[in-house]
mmCIF file of C-alpha atoms in Angstrom:
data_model
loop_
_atom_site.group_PDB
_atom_site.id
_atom_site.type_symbol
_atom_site.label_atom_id
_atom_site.label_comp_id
_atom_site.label_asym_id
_atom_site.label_seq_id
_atom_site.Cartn_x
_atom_site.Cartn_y
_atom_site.Cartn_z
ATOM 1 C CA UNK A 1 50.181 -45.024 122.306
ATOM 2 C CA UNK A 2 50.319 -41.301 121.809
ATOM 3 C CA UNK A 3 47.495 -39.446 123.309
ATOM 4 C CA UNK A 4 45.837 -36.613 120.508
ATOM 5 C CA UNK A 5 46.134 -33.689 123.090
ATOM 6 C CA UNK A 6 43.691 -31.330 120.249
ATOM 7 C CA UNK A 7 41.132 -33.946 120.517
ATOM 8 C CA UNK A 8 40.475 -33.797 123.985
ATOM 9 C CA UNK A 9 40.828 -29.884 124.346
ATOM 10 C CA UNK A 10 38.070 -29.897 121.435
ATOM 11 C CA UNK A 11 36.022 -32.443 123.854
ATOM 12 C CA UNK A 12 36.528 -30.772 126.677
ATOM 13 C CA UNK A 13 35.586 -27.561 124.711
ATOM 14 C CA UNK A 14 32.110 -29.460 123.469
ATOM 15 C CA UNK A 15 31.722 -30.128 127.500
ATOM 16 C CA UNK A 16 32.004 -26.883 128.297
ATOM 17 C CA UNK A 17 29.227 -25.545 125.711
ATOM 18 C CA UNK A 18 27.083 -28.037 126.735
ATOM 19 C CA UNK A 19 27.031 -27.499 130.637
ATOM 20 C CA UNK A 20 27.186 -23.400 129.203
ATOM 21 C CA UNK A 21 23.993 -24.240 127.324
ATOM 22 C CA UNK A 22 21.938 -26.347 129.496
ATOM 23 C CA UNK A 23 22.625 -23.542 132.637
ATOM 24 C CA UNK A 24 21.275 -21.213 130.238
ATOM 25 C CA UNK A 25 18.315 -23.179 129.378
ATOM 26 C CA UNK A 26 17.830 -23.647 133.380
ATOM 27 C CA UNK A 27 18.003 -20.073 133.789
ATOM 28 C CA UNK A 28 15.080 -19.365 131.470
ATOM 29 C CA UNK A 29 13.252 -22.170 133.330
ATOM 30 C CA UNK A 30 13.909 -20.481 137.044
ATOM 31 C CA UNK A 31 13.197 -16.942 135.236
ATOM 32 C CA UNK A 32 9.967 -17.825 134.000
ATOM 33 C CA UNK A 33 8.960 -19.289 137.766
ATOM 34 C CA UNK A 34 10.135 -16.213 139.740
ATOM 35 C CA UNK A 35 7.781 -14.375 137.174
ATOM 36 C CA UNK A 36 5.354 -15.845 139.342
ATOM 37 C CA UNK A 37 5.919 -14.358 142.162
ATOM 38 C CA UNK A 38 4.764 -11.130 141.064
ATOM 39 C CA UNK A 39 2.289 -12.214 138.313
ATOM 40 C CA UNK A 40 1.255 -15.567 139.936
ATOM 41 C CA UNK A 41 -1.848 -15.740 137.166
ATOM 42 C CA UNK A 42 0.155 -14.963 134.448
ATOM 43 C CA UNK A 43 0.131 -18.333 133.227
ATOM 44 C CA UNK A 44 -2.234 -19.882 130.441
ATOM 45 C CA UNK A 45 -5.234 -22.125 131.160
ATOM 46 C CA UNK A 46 -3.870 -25.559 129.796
ATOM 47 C CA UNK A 47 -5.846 -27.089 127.060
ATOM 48 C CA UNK A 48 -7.043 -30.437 128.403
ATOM 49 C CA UNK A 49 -9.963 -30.353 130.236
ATOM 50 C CA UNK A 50 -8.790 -32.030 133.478
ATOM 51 C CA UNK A 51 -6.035 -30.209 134.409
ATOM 52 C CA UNK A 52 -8.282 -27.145 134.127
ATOM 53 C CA UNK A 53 -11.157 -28.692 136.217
ATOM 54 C CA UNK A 54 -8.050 -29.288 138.840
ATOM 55 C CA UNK A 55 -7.077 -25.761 138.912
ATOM 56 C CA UNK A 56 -3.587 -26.085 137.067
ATOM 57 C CA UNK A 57 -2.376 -23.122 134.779
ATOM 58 C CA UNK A 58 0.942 -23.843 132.935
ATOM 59 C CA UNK A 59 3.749 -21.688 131.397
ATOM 60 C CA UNK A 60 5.783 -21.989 128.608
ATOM 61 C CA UNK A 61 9.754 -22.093 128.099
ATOM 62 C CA UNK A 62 10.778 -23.036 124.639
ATOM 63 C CA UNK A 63 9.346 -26.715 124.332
ATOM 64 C CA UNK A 64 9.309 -27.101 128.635
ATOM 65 C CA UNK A 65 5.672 -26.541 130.216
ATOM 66 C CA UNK A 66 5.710 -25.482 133.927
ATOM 67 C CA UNK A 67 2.359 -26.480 135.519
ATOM 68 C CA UNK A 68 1.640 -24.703 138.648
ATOM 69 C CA UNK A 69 -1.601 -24.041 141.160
ATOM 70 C CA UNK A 70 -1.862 -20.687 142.750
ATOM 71 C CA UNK A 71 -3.106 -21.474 146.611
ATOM 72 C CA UNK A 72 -4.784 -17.960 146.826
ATOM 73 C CA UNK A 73 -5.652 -18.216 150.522
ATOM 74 C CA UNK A 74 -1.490 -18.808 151.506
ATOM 75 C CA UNK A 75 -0.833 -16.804 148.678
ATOM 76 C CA UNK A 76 1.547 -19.213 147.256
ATOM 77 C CA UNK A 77 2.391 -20.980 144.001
ATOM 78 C CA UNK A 78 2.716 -24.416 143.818
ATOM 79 C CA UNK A 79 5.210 -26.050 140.768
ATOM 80 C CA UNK A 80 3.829 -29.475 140.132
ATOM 81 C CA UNK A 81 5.611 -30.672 136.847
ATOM 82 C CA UNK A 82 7.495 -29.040 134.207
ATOM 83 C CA UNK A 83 7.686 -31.465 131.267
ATOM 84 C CA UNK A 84 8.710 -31.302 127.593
ATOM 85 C CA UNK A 85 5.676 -30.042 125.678
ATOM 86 C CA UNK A 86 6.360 -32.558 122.767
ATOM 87 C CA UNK A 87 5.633 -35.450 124.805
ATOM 88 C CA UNK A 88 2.072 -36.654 125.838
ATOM 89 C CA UNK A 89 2.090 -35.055 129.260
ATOM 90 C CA UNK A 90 -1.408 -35.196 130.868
ATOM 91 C CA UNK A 91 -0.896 -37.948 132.530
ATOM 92 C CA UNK A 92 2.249 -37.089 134.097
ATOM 93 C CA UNK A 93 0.703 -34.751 136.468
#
């Protein structure tokens, strides 16, 4: 049998945009957390009650949260999760 040469360049092709799309994606992600660096309380108070009693604050990217702590006397941040905002994520952290 006769392999369809078009077919696979067009998969190959769909590949391609795919990895293309997802390093994007990452690159927003990795943006958004070297942000903190510089502007380590830039991030919003998150909106259940527990993970603001534990000191969490939480950016956005698209549907992605990034929940951080800032450890003010190392003067670090601290990336705990970053999940996908449409799921039911407090107990993931």
């Amino acid at each position: 049998m006769e392999e369809w040469v078009p077919c696979k360049n067009l998969w190959i092709e769909f590949v391609n945009l795919c990895v293309d799309t997802a390093l994007k994606y990452l690159n927003k992600i990795e943006e958004s957390i070297n942000c903190l660096k510089e502007f380590p309380n830039s991030g919003s108070i998150p909106r259940y009650s527990i993970l603001k009693k534990q000191g969490y604050r939480v950016v956005i990217v698209e549907k992605h949260l990034i929940f951080y702590k800032v450890n003010k006397e190392n003067k670090t941040v601290i990336i705990y999760a970053i999940v996908d905002g449409r799921r039911e994520y407090q107990n993931l952290i």
